[in-house]
PDB file of C-alpha atoms in Angstrom:
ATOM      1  CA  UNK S   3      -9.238  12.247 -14.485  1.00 36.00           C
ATOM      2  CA  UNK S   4     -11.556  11.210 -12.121  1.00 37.00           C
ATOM      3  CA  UNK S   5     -13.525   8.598 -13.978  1.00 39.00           C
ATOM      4  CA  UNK S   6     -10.313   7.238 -15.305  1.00 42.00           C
ATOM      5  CA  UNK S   7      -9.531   6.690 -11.661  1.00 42.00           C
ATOM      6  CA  UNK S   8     -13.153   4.836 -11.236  1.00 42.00           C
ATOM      7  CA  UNK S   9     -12.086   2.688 -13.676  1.00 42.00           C
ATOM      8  CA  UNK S  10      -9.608   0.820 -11.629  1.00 42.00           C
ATOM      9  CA  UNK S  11     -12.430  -0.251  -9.474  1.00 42.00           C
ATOM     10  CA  UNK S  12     -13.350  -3.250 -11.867  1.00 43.00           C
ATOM     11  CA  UNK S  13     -10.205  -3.487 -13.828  1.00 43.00           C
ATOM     12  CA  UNK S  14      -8.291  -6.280 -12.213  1.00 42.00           C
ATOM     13  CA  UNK S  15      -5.304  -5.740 -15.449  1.00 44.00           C
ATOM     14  CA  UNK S  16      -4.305  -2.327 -14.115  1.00 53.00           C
ATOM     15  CA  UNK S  17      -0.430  -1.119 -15.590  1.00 55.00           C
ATOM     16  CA  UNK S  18       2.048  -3.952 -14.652  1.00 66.00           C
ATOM     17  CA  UNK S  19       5.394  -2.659 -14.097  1.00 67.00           C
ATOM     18  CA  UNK S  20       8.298  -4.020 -16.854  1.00 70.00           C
ATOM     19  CA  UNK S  21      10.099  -7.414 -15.736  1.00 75.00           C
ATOM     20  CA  UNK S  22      12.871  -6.429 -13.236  1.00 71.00           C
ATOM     21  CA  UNK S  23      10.987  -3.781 -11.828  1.00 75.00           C
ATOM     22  CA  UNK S  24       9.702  -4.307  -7.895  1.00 80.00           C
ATOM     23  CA  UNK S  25       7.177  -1.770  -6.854  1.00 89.00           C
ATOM     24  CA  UNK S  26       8.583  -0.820  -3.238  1.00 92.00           C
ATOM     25  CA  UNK S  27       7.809   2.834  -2.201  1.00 94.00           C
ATOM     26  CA  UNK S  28       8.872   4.100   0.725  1.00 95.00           C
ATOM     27  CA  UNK S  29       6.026   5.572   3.284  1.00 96.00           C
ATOM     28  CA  UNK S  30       7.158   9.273   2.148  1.00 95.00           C
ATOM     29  CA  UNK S  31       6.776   8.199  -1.293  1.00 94.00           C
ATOM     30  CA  UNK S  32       3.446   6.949  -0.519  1.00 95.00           C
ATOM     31  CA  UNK S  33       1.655  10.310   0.254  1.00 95.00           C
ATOM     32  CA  UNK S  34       3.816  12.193  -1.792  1.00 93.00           C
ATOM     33  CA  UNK S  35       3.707  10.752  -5.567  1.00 92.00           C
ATOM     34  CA  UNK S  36       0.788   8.827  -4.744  1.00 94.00           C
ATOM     35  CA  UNK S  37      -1.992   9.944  -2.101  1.00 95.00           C
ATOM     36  CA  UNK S  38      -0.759  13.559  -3.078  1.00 92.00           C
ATOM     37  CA  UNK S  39      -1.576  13.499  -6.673  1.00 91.00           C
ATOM     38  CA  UNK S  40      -4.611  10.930  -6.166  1.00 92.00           C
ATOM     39  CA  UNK S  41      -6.211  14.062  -3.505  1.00 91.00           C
ATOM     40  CA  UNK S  42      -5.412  16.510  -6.033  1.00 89.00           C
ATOM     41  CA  UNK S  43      -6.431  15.565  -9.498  1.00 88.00           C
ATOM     42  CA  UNK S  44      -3.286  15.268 -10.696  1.00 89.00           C
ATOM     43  CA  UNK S  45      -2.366  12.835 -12.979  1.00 86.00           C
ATOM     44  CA  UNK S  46      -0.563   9.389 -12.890  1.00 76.00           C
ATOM     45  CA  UNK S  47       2.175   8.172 -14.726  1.00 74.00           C
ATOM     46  CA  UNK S  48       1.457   4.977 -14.810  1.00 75.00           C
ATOM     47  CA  UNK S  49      -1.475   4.533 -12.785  1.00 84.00           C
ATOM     48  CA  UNK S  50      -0.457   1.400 -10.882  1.00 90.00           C
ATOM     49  CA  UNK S  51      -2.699   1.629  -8.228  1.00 94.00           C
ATOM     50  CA  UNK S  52      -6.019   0.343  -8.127  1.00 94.00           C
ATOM     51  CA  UNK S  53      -9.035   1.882  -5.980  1.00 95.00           C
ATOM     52  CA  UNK S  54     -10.820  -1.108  -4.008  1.00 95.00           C
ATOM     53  CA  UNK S  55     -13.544  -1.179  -1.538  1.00 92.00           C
ATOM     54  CA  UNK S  56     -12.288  -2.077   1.507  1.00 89.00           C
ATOM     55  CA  UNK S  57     -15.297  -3.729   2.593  1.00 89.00           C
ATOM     56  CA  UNK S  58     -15.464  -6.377  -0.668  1.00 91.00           C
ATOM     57  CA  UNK S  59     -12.221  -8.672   0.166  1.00 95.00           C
ATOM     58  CA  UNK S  60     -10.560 -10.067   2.631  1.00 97.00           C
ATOM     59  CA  UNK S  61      -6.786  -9.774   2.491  1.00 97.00           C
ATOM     60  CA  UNK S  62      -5.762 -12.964   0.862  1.00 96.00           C
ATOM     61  CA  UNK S  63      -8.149 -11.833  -1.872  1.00 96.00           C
ATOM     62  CA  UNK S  64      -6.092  -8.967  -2.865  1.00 96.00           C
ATOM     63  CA  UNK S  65      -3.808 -10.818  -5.362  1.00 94.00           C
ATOM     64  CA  UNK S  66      -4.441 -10.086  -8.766  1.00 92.00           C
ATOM     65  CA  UNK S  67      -6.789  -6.675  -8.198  1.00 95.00           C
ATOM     66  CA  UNK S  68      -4.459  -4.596  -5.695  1.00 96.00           C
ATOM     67  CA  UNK S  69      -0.895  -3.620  -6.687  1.00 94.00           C
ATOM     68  CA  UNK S  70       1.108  -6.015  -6.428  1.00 92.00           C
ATOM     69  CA  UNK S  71       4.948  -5.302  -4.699  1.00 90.00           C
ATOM     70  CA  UNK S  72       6.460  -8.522  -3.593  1.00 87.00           C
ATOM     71  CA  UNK S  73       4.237  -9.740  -0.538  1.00 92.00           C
ATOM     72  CA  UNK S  74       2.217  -6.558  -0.266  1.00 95.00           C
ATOM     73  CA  UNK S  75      -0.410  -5.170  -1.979  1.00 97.00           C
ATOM     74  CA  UNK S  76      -1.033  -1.094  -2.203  1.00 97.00           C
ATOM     75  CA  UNK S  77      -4.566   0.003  -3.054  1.00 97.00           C
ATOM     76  CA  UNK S  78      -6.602   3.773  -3.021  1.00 96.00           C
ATOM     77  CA  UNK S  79      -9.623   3.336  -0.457  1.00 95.00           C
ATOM     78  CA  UNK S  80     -12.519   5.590   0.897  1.00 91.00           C
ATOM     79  CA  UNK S  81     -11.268   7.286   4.783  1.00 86.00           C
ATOM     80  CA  UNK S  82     -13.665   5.753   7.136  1.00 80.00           C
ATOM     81  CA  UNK S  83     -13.886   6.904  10.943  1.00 74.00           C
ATOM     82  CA  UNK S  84     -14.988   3.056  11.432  1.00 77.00           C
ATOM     83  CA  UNK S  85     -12.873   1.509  13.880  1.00 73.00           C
ATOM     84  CA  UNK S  86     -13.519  -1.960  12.452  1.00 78.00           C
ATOM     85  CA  UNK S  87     -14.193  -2.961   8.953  1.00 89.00           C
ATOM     86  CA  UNK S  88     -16.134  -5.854   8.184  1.00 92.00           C
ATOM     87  CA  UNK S  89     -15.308  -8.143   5.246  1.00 94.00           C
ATOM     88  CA  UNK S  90     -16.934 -11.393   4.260  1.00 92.00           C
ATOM     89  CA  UNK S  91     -14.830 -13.586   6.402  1.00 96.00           C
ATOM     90  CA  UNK S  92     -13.686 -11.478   8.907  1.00 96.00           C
ATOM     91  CA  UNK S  93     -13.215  -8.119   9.981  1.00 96.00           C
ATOM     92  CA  UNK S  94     -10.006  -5.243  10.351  1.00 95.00           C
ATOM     93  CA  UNK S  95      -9.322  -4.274  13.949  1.00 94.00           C
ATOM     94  CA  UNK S  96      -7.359  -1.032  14.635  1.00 93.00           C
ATOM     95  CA  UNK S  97      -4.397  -1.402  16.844  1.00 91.00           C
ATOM     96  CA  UNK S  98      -4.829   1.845  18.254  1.00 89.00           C
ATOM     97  CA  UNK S  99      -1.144   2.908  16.757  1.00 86.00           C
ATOM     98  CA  UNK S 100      -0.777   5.975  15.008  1.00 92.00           C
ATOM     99  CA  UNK S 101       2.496   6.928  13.521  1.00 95.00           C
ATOM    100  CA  UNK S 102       3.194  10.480  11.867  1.00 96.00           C
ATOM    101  CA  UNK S 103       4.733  10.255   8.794  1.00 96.00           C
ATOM    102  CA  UNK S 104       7.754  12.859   8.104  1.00 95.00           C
ATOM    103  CA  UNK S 105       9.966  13.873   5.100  1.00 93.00           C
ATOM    104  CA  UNK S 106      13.274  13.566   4.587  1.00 91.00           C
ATOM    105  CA  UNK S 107      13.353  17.772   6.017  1.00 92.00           C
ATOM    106  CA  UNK S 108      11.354  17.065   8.683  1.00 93.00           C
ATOM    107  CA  UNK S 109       7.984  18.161   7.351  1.00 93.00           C
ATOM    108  CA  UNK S 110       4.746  16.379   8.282  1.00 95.00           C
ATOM    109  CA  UNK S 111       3.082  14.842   5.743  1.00 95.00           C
ATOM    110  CA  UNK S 112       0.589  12.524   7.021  1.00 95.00           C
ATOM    111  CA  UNK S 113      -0.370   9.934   9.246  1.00 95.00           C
ATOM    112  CA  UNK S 114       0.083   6.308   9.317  1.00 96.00           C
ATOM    113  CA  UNK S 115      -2.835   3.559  11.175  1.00 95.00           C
ATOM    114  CA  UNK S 116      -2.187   0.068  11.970  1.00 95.00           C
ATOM    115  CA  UNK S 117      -4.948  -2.740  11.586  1.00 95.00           C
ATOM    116  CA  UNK S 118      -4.728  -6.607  12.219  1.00 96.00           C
ATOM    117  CA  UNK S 119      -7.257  -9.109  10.480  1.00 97.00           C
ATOM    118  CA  UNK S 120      -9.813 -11.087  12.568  1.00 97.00           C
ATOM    119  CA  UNK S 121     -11.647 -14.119  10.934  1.00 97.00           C
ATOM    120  CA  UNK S 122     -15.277 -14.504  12.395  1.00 96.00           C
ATOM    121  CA  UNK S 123     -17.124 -11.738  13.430  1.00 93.00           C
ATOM    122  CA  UNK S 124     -16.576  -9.251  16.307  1.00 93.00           C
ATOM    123  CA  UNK S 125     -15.500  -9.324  19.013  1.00 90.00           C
ATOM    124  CA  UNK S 126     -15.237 -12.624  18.981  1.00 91.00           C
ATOM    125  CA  UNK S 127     -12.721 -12.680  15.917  1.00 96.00           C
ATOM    126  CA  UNK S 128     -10.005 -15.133  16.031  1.00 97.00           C
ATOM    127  CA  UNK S 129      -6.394 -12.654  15.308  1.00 96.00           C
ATOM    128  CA  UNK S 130      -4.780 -13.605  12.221  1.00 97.00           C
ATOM    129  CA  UNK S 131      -0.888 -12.892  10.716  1.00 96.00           C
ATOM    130  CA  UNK S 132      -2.772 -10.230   7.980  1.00 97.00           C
ATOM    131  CA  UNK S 133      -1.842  -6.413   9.151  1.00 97.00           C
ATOM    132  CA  UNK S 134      -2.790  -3.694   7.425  1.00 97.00           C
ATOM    133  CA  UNK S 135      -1.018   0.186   7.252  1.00 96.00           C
ATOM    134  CA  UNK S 136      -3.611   2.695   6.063  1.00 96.00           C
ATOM    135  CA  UNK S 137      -1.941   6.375   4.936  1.00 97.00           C
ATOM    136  CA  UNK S 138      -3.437   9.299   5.052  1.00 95.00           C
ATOM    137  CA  UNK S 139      -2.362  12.887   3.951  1.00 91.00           C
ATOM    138  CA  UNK S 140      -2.413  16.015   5.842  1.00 84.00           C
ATOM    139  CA  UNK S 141      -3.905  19.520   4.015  1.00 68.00           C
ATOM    140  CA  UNK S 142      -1.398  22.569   3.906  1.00 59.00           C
ATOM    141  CA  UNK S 143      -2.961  25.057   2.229  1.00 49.00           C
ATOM    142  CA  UNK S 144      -1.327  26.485  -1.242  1.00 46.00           C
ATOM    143  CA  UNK S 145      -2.602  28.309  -4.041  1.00 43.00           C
ATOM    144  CA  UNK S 146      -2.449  24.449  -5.933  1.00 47.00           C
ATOM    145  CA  UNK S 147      -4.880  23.509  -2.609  1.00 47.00           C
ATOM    146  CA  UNK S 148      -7.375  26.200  -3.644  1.00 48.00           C
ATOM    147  CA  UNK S 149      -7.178  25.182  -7.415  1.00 50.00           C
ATOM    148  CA  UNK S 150      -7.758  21.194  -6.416  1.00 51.00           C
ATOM    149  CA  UNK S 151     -10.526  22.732  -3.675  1.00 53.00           C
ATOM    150  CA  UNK S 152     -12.658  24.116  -6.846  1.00 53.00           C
ATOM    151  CA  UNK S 153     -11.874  21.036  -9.136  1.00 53.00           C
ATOM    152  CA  UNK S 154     -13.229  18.737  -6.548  1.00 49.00           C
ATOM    153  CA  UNK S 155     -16.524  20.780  -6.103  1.00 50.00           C
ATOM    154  CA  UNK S 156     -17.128  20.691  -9.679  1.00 49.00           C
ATOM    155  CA  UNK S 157     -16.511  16.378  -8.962  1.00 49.00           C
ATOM    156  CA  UNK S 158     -20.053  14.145  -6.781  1.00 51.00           C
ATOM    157  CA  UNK S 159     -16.851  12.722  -5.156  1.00 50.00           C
ATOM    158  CA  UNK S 160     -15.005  14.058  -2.307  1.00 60.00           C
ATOM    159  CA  UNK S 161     -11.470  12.850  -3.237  1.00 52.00           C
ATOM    160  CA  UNK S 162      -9.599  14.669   0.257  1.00 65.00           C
ATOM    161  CA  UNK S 163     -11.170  11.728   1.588  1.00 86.00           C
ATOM    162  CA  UNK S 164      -8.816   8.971  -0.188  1.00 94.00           C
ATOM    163  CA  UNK S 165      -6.310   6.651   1.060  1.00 96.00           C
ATOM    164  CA  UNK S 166      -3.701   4.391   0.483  1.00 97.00           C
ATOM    165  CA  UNK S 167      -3.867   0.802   1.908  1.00 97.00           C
ATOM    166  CA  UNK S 168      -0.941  -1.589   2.197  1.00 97.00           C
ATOM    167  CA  UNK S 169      -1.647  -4.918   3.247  1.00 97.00           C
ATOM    168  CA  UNK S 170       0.628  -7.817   3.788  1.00 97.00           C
ATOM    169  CA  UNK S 171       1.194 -11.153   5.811  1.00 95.00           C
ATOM    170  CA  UNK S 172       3.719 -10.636   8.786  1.00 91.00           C
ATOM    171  CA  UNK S 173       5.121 -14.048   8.794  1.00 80.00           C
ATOM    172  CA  UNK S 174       5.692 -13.143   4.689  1.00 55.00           C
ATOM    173  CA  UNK S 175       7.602 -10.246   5.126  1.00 49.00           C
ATOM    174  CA  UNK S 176      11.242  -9.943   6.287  1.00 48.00           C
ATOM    175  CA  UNK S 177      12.958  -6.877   7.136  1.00 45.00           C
ATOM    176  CA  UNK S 178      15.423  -5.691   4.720  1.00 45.00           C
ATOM    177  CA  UNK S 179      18.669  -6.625   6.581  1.00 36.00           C
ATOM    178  CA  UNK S 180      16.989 -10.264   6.650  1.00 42.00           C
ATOM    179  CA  UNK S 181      16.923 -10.687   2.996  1.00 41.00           C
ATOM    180  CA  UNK S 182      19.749 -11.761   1.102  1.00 37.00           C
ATOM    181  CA  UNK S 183      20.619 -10.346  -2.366  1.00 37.00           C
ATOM    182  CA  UNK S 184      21.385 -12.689  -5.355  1.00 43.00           C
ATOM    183  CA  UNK S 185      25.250 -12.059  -4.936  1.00 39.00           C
ATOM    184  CA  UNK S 186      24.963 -12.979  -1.597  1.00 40.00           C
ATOM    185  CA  UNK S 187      23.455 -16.301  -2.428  1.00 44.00           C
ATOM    186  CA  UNK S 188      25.918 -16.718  -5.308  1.00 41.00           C
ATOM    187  CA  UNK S 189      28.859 -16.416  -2.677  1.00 37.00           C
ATOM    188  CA  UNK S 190      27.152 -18.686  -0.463  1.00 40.00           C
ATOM    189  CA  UNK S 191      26.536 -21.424  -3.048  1.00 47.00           C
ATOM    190  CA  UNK S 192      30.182 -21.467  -3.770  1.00 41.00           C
ATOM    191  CA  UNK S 193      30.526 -22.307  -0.124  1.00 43.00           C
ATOM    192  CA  UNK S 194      29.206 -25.464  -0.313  1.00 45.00           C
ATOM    193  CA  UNK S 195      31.372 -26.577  -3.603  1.00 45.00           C
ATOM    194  CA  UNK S 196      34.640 -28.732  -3.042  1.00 48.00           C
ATOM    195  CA  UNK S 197      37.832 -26.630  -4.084  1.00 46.00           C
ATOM    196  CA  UNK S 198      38.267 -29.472  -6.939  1.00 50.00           C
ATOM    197  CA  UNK S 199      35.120 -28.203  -8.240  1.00 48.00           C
ATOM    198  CA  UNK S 200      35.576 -24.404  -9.003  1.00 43.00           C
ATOM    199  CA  UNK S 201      38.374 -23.798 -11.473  1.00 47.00           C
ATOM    200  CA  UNK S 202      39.543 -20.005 -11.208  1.00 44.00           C
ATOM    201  CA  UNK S 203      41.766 -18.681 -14.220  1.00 47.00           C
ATOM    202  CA  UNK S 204      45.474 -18.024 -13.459  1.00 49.00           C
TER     203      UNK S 204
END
């Protein structure tokens, strides 16, 4: 399972989801079905998320190798304790914000870091609209815990150190209550049609 994951790394067609289908997980979602089963060995069905190197692409790059859901793009990366990663352009600065993630009954599951894109170098980086949310799960030990513990020691790569990346433009992305829904822009078309124009059976 591992290599298979490896494989991602330089395969830019990774599974596309079916037409109709928007990849939008939720941040509980996230290290649950995702980072979960990525730290354990488990497997994926469909593996839609790529592993990238942080490092190798600035955000607007990310089209076309990350996965793709609407105006963000999700990706598996390697945990660094670096508080500033350096890309060719420019570099991601943390924000120093650090949100615990919890499930629906209250459990804690992991934790949550901000980042903002600079261009230029540091610290003289000029602060662009690219942010950056970077998930990463919390151990509970479990007899599954022990059996993933001896699988990865049998594995030359430490995979309790993964993570999940989502990256997306602010001035892209408007909140849910923003965004109108096809039948509300239906209804709002027919606003702007003369009476005379709309003939409604009897």
């Amino acid at each position: 399972m591992g290599d298979n994951n490896n494989n991602n790394n330089n395969n830019n067609n990774h599974v596309k989801l079916p037409p109709g289908f928007w990849f939008c997980p939720s941040d509980e979602e996230l290290i649950v079905h995702f980072l979960h089963r990525k730290i354990s060995l488990l497997p994926f069905h469909p593996d839609v998320i790529p592993d990238l190197h942080l490092h190798s692409y600035d955000p607007w790059d990310l089209d076309g190798k990350a996965m793709s859901g609407g105006n963000k793009w999700y990706f598996y990366s390697r945990r660094t304790h670096e508080t500033t990663r350096i890309t060719s352009n420019g570099y991601w600065k943390s924000s120093g914000v650090d949100e615990t993630i919890l499930s629906t009954s209250n459990h804690n599951l992991g934790m949550k870091k901000y980042y903002t894109f600079y261009m230029g170098r540091p610290p003289q980086g000029h602060k662009t609209n690219w942010l950056m949310q970077e998930y990463s799960h919390i151990s509970h030990s479990s007899p599954s815990s022990s059996s993933s513990r001896r699988r990865r020691s049998q594995s030359k790569i430490d995979y309790s150190k993964w993570v999940i990346c989502r990256v997306y433009e602010s001035n892209s992305c408007d909140s849910d209550e923003n965004e109108l829904s096809c039948l509300d822009e239906v209804f709002l078309s027919l606003d702007d049609l003369d009476d005379d124009e709309i003939s409604l059976p009897h």
